[in-house]
């Protein structure tokens, strides 16, 4: 099953099911507007009403399937090929960091390059949507916790990532988590470790890999996070990115205004995001201290 959030004309957000025949609107029956609200209310697949899929997908605007996740947990250095391109050893355990809800962006929504960076990069990632509250579970229990999967683009300012020596500003800025276009339920995905994935910019391939390259699989990541962080319905876990990001290309390549990022995972769909160029790089540290550059 493919669930999505959408707007139609001037109407508010709606929750729907994407089918071959069109979109079946669920908001009128359930009173929720996206996947996050549905899961927070304890509504499962078996609770979804039947009905005709009578909305033409061409007549709607697709929104992020979860507008305000309670948590966006991300995993760094989780692909063998991404470690190889950096000439670093794979980590001994999942390296977790976070983004905030302000980072969520809709499919097709413009991503603005802030004036703080000249080295904007993309990262195509498989994202896990949590369906059931979980704390201190083992990997064997993870399949019962995962509701489904979507795509998340972990947009990153590489210069700030190096300067700050932690990743909050570099990865958590406004609009730096484009998400969607749908949430595919876990039963349709089957094996999350056998999904082809790729990214491109303006039609030129940057990443071309598979989730089989993950160092820590989905079950291990979910269990590891739950050891110290209680996972709630509607939380999102981005599971890392494979080789091919711009920063480690030779020579490096970065995103500029007019570029269009495209992230694709087979079985889920395509997530596109145009980039708008910001002002020239400014020294935020000096500005914060009241010092001229």
mmCIF file of C-alpha atoms in Angstrom:
data_model
loop_
_atom_site.group_PDB
_atom_site.id
_atom_site.type_symbol
_atom_site.label_atom_id
_atom_site.label_comp_id
_atom_site.label_asym_id
_atom_site.label_seq_id
_atom_site.Cartn_x
_atom_site.Cartn_y
_atom_site.Cartn_z
ATOM 1 C CA UNK A 1 0.000 0.000 0.000
ATOM 2 C CA UNK A 2 1.205 3.495 -0.858
ATOM 3 C CA UNK A 3 0.070 6.313 1.419
ATOM 4 C CA UNK A 4 0.592 9.973 0.641
ATOM 5 C CA UNK A 5 -0.341 13.471 1.756
ATOM 6 C CA UNK A 6 -1.646 15.933 -0.810
ATOM 7 C CA UNK A 7 -3.443 19.201 -1.385
ATOM 8 C CA UNK A 8 -5.941 19.912 -4.130
ATOM 9 C CA UNK A 9 -6.609 23.465 -5.182
ATOM 10 C CA UNK A 10 -7.094 25.646 -2.116
ATOM 11 C CA UNK A 11 -8.030 22.755 0.165
ATOM 12 C CA UNK A 12 -6.024 21.736 3.242
ATOM 13 C CA UNK A 13 -3.725 18.714 3.453
ATOM 14 C CA UNK A 14 -5.356 15.356 2.902
ATOM 15 C CA UNK A 15 -4.276 11.767 3.461
ATOM 16 C CA UNK A 16 -4.745 9.362 0.598
ATOM 17 C CA UNK A 17 -3.913 5.968 -0.853
ATOM 18 C CA UNK A 18 -2.174 5.906 -4.226
ATOM 19 C CA UNK A 19 -3.476 3.185 -6.528
ATOM 20 C CA UNK A 20 -3.274 2.433 -10.246
ATOM 21 C CA UNK A 21 -6.734 3.967 -10.590
ATOM 22 C CA UNK A 22 -5.899 7.220 -8.798
ATOM 23 C CA UNK A 23 -5.942 8.560 -5.241
ATOM 24 C CA UNK A 24 -8.454 7.452 -2.608
ATOM 25 C CA UNK A 25 -9.067 10.271 -0.105
ATOM 26 C CA UNK A 26 -9.000 9.053 3.519
ATOM 27 C CA UNK A 27 -9.230 12.334 5.410
ATOM 28 C CA UNK A 28 -13.017 12.578 5.312
ATOM 29 C CA UNK A 29 -13.362 9.152 6.942
ATOM 30 C CA UNK A 30 -10.443 9.234 9.351
ATOM 31 C CA UNK A 31 -10.082 12.907 10.215
ATOM 32 C CA UNK A 32 -6.299 12.868 9.798
ATOM 33 C CA UNK A 33 -4.200 14.712 7.233
ATOM 34 C CA UNK A 34 -1.031 12.684 6.878
ATOM 35 C CA UNK A 35 0.704 9.415 7.765
ATOM 36 C CA UNK A 36 2.144 10.798 10.994
ATOM 37 C CA UNK A 37 -1.260 11.776 12.348
ATOM 38 C CA UNK A 38 -2.689 8.418 11.297
ATOM 39 C CA UNK A 39 -0.043 6.480 13.188
ATOM 40 C CA UNK A 40 -0.213 8.742 16.242
ATOM 41 C CA UNK A 41 -3.939 7.978 16.433
ATOM 42 C CA UNK A 42 -3.236 4.254 16.354
ATOM 43 C CA UNK A 43 -4.886 3.757 12.964
ATOM 44 C CA UNK A 44 -3.494 0.723 11.142
ATOM 45 C CA UNK A 45 -3.788 -0.657 7.640
ATOM 46 C CA UNK A 46 -6.756 -2.830 8.621
ATOM 47 C CA UNK A 47 -8.623 0.270 9.817
ATOM 48 C CA UNK A 48 -8.502 2.082 6.468
ATOM 49 C CA UNK A 49 -11.886 2.439 4.774
ATOM 50 C CA UNK A 50 -12.572 0.982 1.386
ATOM 51 C CA UNK A 51 -13.761 3.142 -1.446
ATOM 52 C CA UNK A 52 -13.134 4.307 -4.970
ATOM 53 C CA UNK A 53 -9.874 5.937 -5.985
ATOM 54 C CA UNK A 54 -11.510 8.838 -7.803
ATOM 55 C CA UNK A 55 -8.924 11.623 -7.683
ATOM 56 C CA UNK A 56 -6.635 12.179 -10.655
ATOM 57 C CA UNK A 57 -3.004 12.379 -9.383
ATOM 58 C CA UNK A 58 -2.349 15.112 -11.952
ATOM 59 C CA UNK A 59 -4.850 17.357 -10.151
ATOM 60 C CA UNK A 60 -3.079 17.351 -6.765
ATOM 61 C CA UNK A 61 0.165 18.581 -5.233
ATOM 62 C CA UNK A 62 2.042 15.906 -3.312
ATOM 63 C CA UNK A 63 3.195 16.904 0.166
ATOM 64 C CA UNK A 64 5.658 15.305 2.570
ATOM 65 C CA UNK A 65 3.903 12.207 3.942
ATOM 66 C CA UNK A 66 4.706 13.260 7.528
ATOM 67 C CA UNK A 67 4.670 17.032 7.998
ATOM 68 C CA UNK A 68 5.959 17.223 11.577
ATOM 69 C CA UNK A 69 7.757 14.048 12.679
ATOM 70 C CA UNK A 70 8.328 13.884 16.413
ATOM 71 C CA UNK A 71 11.863 12.692 15.700
ATOM 72 C CA UNK A 72 14.038 12.458 12.619
ATOM 73 C CA UNK A 73 16.934 10.162 13.513
ATOM 74 C CA UNK A 74 19.702 9.821 10.961
ATOM 75 C CA UNK A 75 22.625 7.425 10.570
ATOM 76 C CA UNK A 76 26.054 8.533 9.384
ATOM 77 C CA UNK A 77 28.591 6.386 7.541
ATOM 78 C CA UNK A 78 26.271 3.422 7.090
ATOM 79 C CA UNK A 79 27.304 2.269 3.608
ATOM 80 C CA UNK A 80 30.416 0.274 2.805
ATOM 81 C CA UNK A 81 30.876 2.058 -0.531
ATOM 82 C CA UNK A 82 30.494 5.483 1.139
ATOM 83 C CA UNK A 83 33.252 4.534 3.601
ATOM 84 C CA UNK A 84 35.452 3.341 0.760
ATOM 85 C CA UNK A 85 35.116 6.602 -1.172
ATOM 86 C CA UNK A 86 36.321 8.463 1.960
ATOM 87 C CA UNK A 87 39.071 5.920 2.731
ATOM 88 C CA UNK A 88 37.732 5.427 6.268
ATOM 89 C CA UNK A 89 37.024 2.294 8.252
ATOM 90 C CA UNK A 90 33.373 1.326 8.792
ATOM 91 C CA UNK A 91 32.114 2.345 12.255
ATOM 92 C CA UNK A 92 31.742 -0.255 14.988
ATOM 93 C CA UNK A 93 28.151 0.763 15.738
ATOM 94 C CA UNK A 94 25.524 3.052 14.133
ATOM 95 C CA UNK A 95 26.472 6.738 14.309
ATOM 96 C CA UNK A 96 23.257 8.600 15.119
ATOM 97 C CA UNK A 97 22.437 12.277 14.698
ATOM 98 C CA UNK A 98 19.196 14.184 14.260
ATOM 99 C CA UNK A 99 17.289 16.621 12.145
ATOM 100 C CA UNK A 100 14.294 18.641 13.306
ATOM 101 C CA UNK A 101 10.806 18.985 11.833
ATOM 102 C CA UNK A 102 11.749 22.373 10.340
ATOM 103 C CA UNK A 103 13.961 20.467 7.889
ATOM 104 C CA UNK A 104 11.053 18.596 6.276
ATOM 105 C CA UNK A 105 10.287 19.710 2.719
ATOM 106 C CA UNK A 106 7.618 18.566 0.300
ATOM 107 C CA UNK A 107 8.408 16.787 -2.969
ATOM 108 C CA UNK A 108 9.061 19.470 -5.557
ATOM 109 C CA UNK A 109 9.530 22.169 -2.931
ATOM 110 C CA UNK A 110 12.458 24.511 -3.484
ATOM 111 C CA UNK A 111 15.529 23.930 -1.327
ATOM 112 C CA UNK A 112 17.300 27.205 -0.636
ATOM 113 C CA UNK A 113 21.069 27.267 -0.391
ATOM 114 C CA UNK A 114 21.666 29.421 2.709
ATOM 115 C CA UNK A 115 24.183 32.272 2.549
ATOM 116 C CA UNK A 116 26.278 30.314 5.068
ATOM 117 C CA UNK A 117 27.461 27.748 2.507
ATOM 118 C CA UNK A 118 29.200 27.355 -0.820
ATOM 119 C CA UNK A 119 29.342 23.552 -0.584
ATOM 120 C CA UNK A 120 25.793 22.253 -0.659
ATOM 121 C CA UNK A 121 25.453 18.500 -1.228
ATOM 122 C CA UNK A 122 22.746 15.828 -1.454
ATOM 123 C CA UNK A 123 22.372 12.385 0.130
ATOM 124 C CA UNK A 124 19.723 9.934 -1.099
ATOM 125 C CA UNK A 125 18.503 7.764 1.787
ATOM 126 C CA UNK A 126 15.997 5.034 2.576
ATOM 127 C CA UNK A 127 13.875 6.303 5.474
ATOM 128 C CA UNK A 128 12.037 4.068 7.936
ATOM 129 C CA UNK A 129 8.652 5.142 9.291
ATOM 130 C CA UNK A 130 7.972 3.835 12.797
ATOM 131 C CA UNK A 131 4.485 2.454 13.370
ATOM 132 C CA UNK A 132 4.558 1.214 16.964
ATOM 133 C CA UNK A 133 6.034 2.582 20.180
ATOM 134 C CA UNK A 134 9.306 0.773 20.909
ATOM 135 C CA UNK A 135 11.890 0.881 23.666
ATOM 136 C CA UNK A 136 14.852 -1.447 24.153
ATOM 137 C CA UNK A 137 13.814 -3.960 21.536
ATOM 138 C CA UNK A 138 16.064 -6.451 19.788
ATOM 139 C CA UNK A 139 16.662 -6.727 16.023
ATOM 140 C CA UNK A 140 14.300 -9.690 15.839
ATOM 141 C CA UNK A 141 11.455 -7.439 17.014
ATOM 142 C CA UNK A 142 12.159 -4.584 14.608
ATOM 143 C CA UNK A 143 9.945 -5.868 11.813
ATOM 144 C CA UNK A 144 6.930 -5.432 14.098
ATOM 145 C CA UNK A 145 7.852 -1.813 14.726
ATOM 146 C CA UNK A 146 8.394 -0.626 11.138
ATOM 147 C CA UNK A 147 5.247 0.633 9.409
ATOM 148 C CA UNK A 148 6.795 1.486 6.077
ATOM 149 C CA UNK A 149 9.449 3.264 4.045
ATOM 150 C CA UNK A 150 9.920 6.517 2.181
ATOM 151 C CA UNK A 151 12.769 8.540 0.643
ATOM 152 C CA UNK A 152 14.638 11.291 2.482
ATOM 153 C CA UNK A 153 17.264 13.585 0.954
ATOM 154 C CA UNK A 154 19.779 14.442 3.693
ATOM 155 C CA UNK A 155 20.812 17.817 2.254
ATOM 156 C CA UNK A 156 24.149 18.887 3.767
ATOM 157 C CA UNK A 157 26.386 21.970 3.930
ATOM 158 C CA UNK A 158 29.834 20.362 3.738
ATOM 159 C CA UNK A 159 31.788 23.483 4.718
ATOM 160 C CA UNK A 160 29.749 23.954 7.911
ATOM 161 C CA UNK A 161 29.977 20.235 8.621
ATOM 162 C CA UNK A 162 33.779 20.592 8.708
ATOM 163 C CA UNK A 163 33.875 23.925 10.537
ATOM 164 C CA UNK A 164 31.391 23.111 13.296
ATOM 165 C CA UNK A 165 32.789 19.580 13.839
ATOM 166 C CA UNK A 166 29.237 18.444 14.510
ATOM 167 C CA UNK A 167 26.324 18.282 12.148
ATOM 168 C CA UNK A 168 23.421 20.283 13.570
ATOM 169 C CA UNK A 169 23.584 23.353 11.310
ATOM 170 C CA UNK A 170 25.075 21.484 8.373
ATOM 171 C CA UNK A 171 22.213 19.022 8.117
ATOM 172 C CA UNK A 172 19.352 20.453 10.185
ATOM 173 C CA UNK A 173 18.685 23.746 8.445
ATOM 174 C CA UNK A 174 15.283 24.715 7.042
ATOM 175 C CA UNK A 175 14.189 22.506 4.158
ATOM 176 C CA UNK A 176 17.149 20.131 4.437
ATOM 177 C CA UNK A 177 15.009 16.965 4.628
ATOM 178 C CA UNK A 178 12.916 16.657 1.472
ATOM 179 C CA UNK A 179 10.722 13.598 2.029
ATOM 180 C CA UNK A 180 8.362 11.472 -0.041
ATOM 181 C CA UNK A 181 6.658 11.074 -2.371
ATOM 182 C CA UNK A 182 4.830 8.228 -0.575
ATOM 183 C CA UNK A 183 5.143 5.872 2.363
ATOM 184 C CA UNK A 184 5.132 2.295 1.108
ATOM 185 C CA UNK A 185 4.003 -0.166 3.760
ATOM 186 C CA UNK A 186 6.558 -2.711 4.926
ATOM 187 C CA UNK A 187 4.623 -5.666 3.547
ATOM 188 C CA UNK A 188 4.989 -4.287 0.006
ATOM 189 C CA UNK A 189 8.706 -3.564 0.321
ATOM 190 C CA UNK A 190 9.630 -7.043 1.487
ATOM 191 C CA UNK A 191 13.411 -7.035 1.967
ATOM 192 C CA UNK A 192 14.627 -3.471 2.672
ATOM 193 C CA UNK A 193 18.212 -4.625 2.102
ATOM 194 C CA UNK A 194 17.634 -5.336 -1.601
ATOM 195 C CA UNK A 195 16.545 -1.941 -2.976
ATOM 196 C CA UNK A 196 18.302 -0.209 -5.860
ATOM 197 C CA UNK A 197 18.792 3.504 -5.230
ATOM 198 C CA UNK A 198 20.271 6.383 -7.176
ATOM 199 C CA UNK A 199 20.502 10.141 -7.218
ATOM 200 C CA UNK A 200 21.154 12.613 -9.998
ATOM 201 C CA UNK A 201 21.529 16.348 -10.538
ATOM 202 C CA UNK A 202 20.201 17.838 -13.772
ATOM 203 C CA UNK A 203 20.016 14.337 -15.229
ATOM 204 C CA UNK A 204 23.635 13.435 -14.388
ATOM 205 C CA UNK A 205 23.946 10.425 -12.073
ATOM 206 C CA UNK A 206 25.731 11.046 -8.772
ATOM 207 C CA UNK A 207 24.838 7.980 -6.690
ATOM 208 C CA UNK A 208 24.023 4.514 -8.035
ATOM 209 C CA UNK A 209 23.996 1.788 -5.399
ATOM 210 C CA UNK A 210 21.805 -0.549 -3.374
ATOM 211 C CA UNK A 211 20.714 -0.900 0.238
ATOM 212 C CA UNK A 212 22.663 -4.177 0.271
ATOM 213 C CA UNK A 213 25.708 -1.926 0.855
ATOM 214 C CA UNK A 214 24.418 -0.950 4.312
ATOM 215 C CA UNK A 215 26.829 -1.708 7.147
ATOM 216 C CA UNK A 216 23.987 -1.930 9.683
ATOM 217 C CA UNK A 217 20.674 -3.184 8.330
ATOM 218 C CA UNK A 218 17.296 -1.679 9.125
ATOM 219 C CA UNK A 219 16.551 -4.106 11.969
ATOM 220 C CA UNK A 220 19.888 -3.388 13.655
ATOM 221 C CA UNK A 221 19.439 0.387 13.338
ATOM 222 C CA UNK A 222 15.906 0.367 14.771
ATOM 223 C CA UNK A 223 16.957 -1.833 17.678
ATOM 224 C CA UNK A 224 20.098 0.220 18.381
ATOM 225 C CA UNK A 225 18.211 3.526 18.411
ATOM 226 C CA UNK A 226 15.554 2.081 20.719
ATOM 227 C CA UNK A 227 18.147 1.194 23.363
ATOM 228 C CA UNK A 228 18.310 4.812 24.524
ATOM 229 C CA UNK A 229 15.590 6.633 22.544
ATOM 230 C CA UNK A 230 11.960 5.569 22.788
ATOM 231 C CA UNK A 231 10.606 5.387 19.248
ATOM 232 C CA UNK A 232 7.084 6.682 18.699
ATOM 233 C CA UNK A 233 4.586 6.176 15.857
ATOM 234 C CA UNK A 234 5.398 8.590 13.042
ATOM 235 C CA UNK A 235 9.089 8.925 13.896
ATOM 236 C CA UNK A 236 11.414 8.732 10.899
ATOM 237 C CA UNK A 237 14.833 7.069 10.729
ATOM 238 C CA UNK A 238 17.033 7.920 7.720
ATOM 239 C CA UNK A 239 19.386 4.983 7.261
ATOM 240 C CA UNK A 240 22.416 6.572 5.588
ATOM 241 C CA UNK A 241 23.623 7.245 2.065
ATOM 242 C CA UNK A 242 25.777 5.326 -0.422
ATOM 243 C CA UNK A 243 28.813 6.448 -2.408
ATOM 244 C CA UNK A 244 28.631 9.180 -5.014
ATOM 245 C CA UNK A 245 27.824 12.329 -3.045
ATOM 246 C CA UNK A 246 29.301 15.475 -4.555
ATOM 247 C CA UNK A 247 31.808 16.186 -1.799
ATOM 248 C CA UNK A 248 33.812 13.026 -2.473
ATOM 249 C CA UNK A 249 33.717 13.252 -6.243
ATOM 250 C CA UNK A 250 37.059 14.048 -7.874
ATOM 251 C CA UNK A 251 36.978 17.006 -8.251
ATOM 252 C CA UNK A 252 34.210 17.835 -5.756
ATOM 253 C CA UNK A 253 30.907 19.068 -7.146
ATOM 254 C CA UNK A 254 28.282 21.053 -5.276
ATOM 255 C CA UNK A 255 24.729 22.248 -5.768
ATOM 256 C CA UNK A 256 23.887 25.689 -7.139
ATOM 257 C CA UNK A 257 20.776 27.637 -7.969
ATOM 258 C CA UNK A 258 18.912 26.160 -10.916
ATOM 259 C CA UNK A 259 19.999 22.590 -10.149
ATOM 260 C CA UNK A 260 17.375 19.886 -9.708
ATOM 261 C CA UNK A 261 18.114 17.057 -7.266
ATOM 262 C CA UNK A 262 16.499 13.698 -7.959
ATOM 263 C CA UNK A 263 16.504 10.793 -5.498
ATOM 264 C CA UNK A 264 15.035 7.449 -6.524
ATOM 265 C CA UNK A 265 14.538 4.154 -4.699
ATOM 266 C CA UNK A 266 13.006 1.312 -6.663
ATOM 267 C CA UNK A 267 9.666 0.305 -5.155
ATOM 268 C CA UNK A 268 9.090 3.695 -3.531
ATOM 269 C CA UNK A 269 9.381 6.305 -6.259
ATOM 270 C CA UNK A 270 11.151 9.515 -7.159
ATOM 271 C CA UNK A 271 11.764 12.594 -5.000
ATOM 272 C CA UNK A 272 12.747 15.764 -6.875
ATOM 273 C CA UNK A 273 13.826 19.075 -5.344
ATOM 274 C CA UNK A 274 14.936 22.235 -7.198
ATOM 275 C CA UNK A 275 17.661 24.397 -5.666
ATOM 276 C CA UNK A 276 17.547 28.185 -5.368
ATOM 277 C CA UNK A 277 20.853 29.984 -5.002
ATOM 278 C CA UNK A 278 21.420 32.070 -1.894
ATOM 279 C CA UNK A 279 23.676 35.054 -1.356
ATOM 280 C CA UNK A 280 27.486 34.735 -1.328
ATOM 281 C CA UNK A 281 29.085 32.994 1.633
ATOM 282 C CA UNK A 282 29.030 35.002 4.866
ATOM 283 C CA UNK A 283 30.963 34.431 8.063
ATOM 284 C CA UNK A 284 28.222 33.524 10.539
ATOM 285 C CA UNK A 285 30.676 33.108 13.408
ATOM 286 C CA UNK A 286 31.991 36.648 12.999
ATOM 287 C CA UNK A 287 28.496 38.038 12.546
ATOM 288 C CA UNK A 288 27.354 36.364 15.762
ATOM 289 C CA UNK A 289 30.237 37.948 17.637
ATOM 290 C CA UNK A 290 29.592 41.376 16.131
ATOM 291 C CA UNK A 291 32.884 41.330 14.229
ATOM 292 C CA UNK A 292 33.157 42.480 10.627
ATOM 293 C CA UNK A 293 34.673 40.046 8.184
#
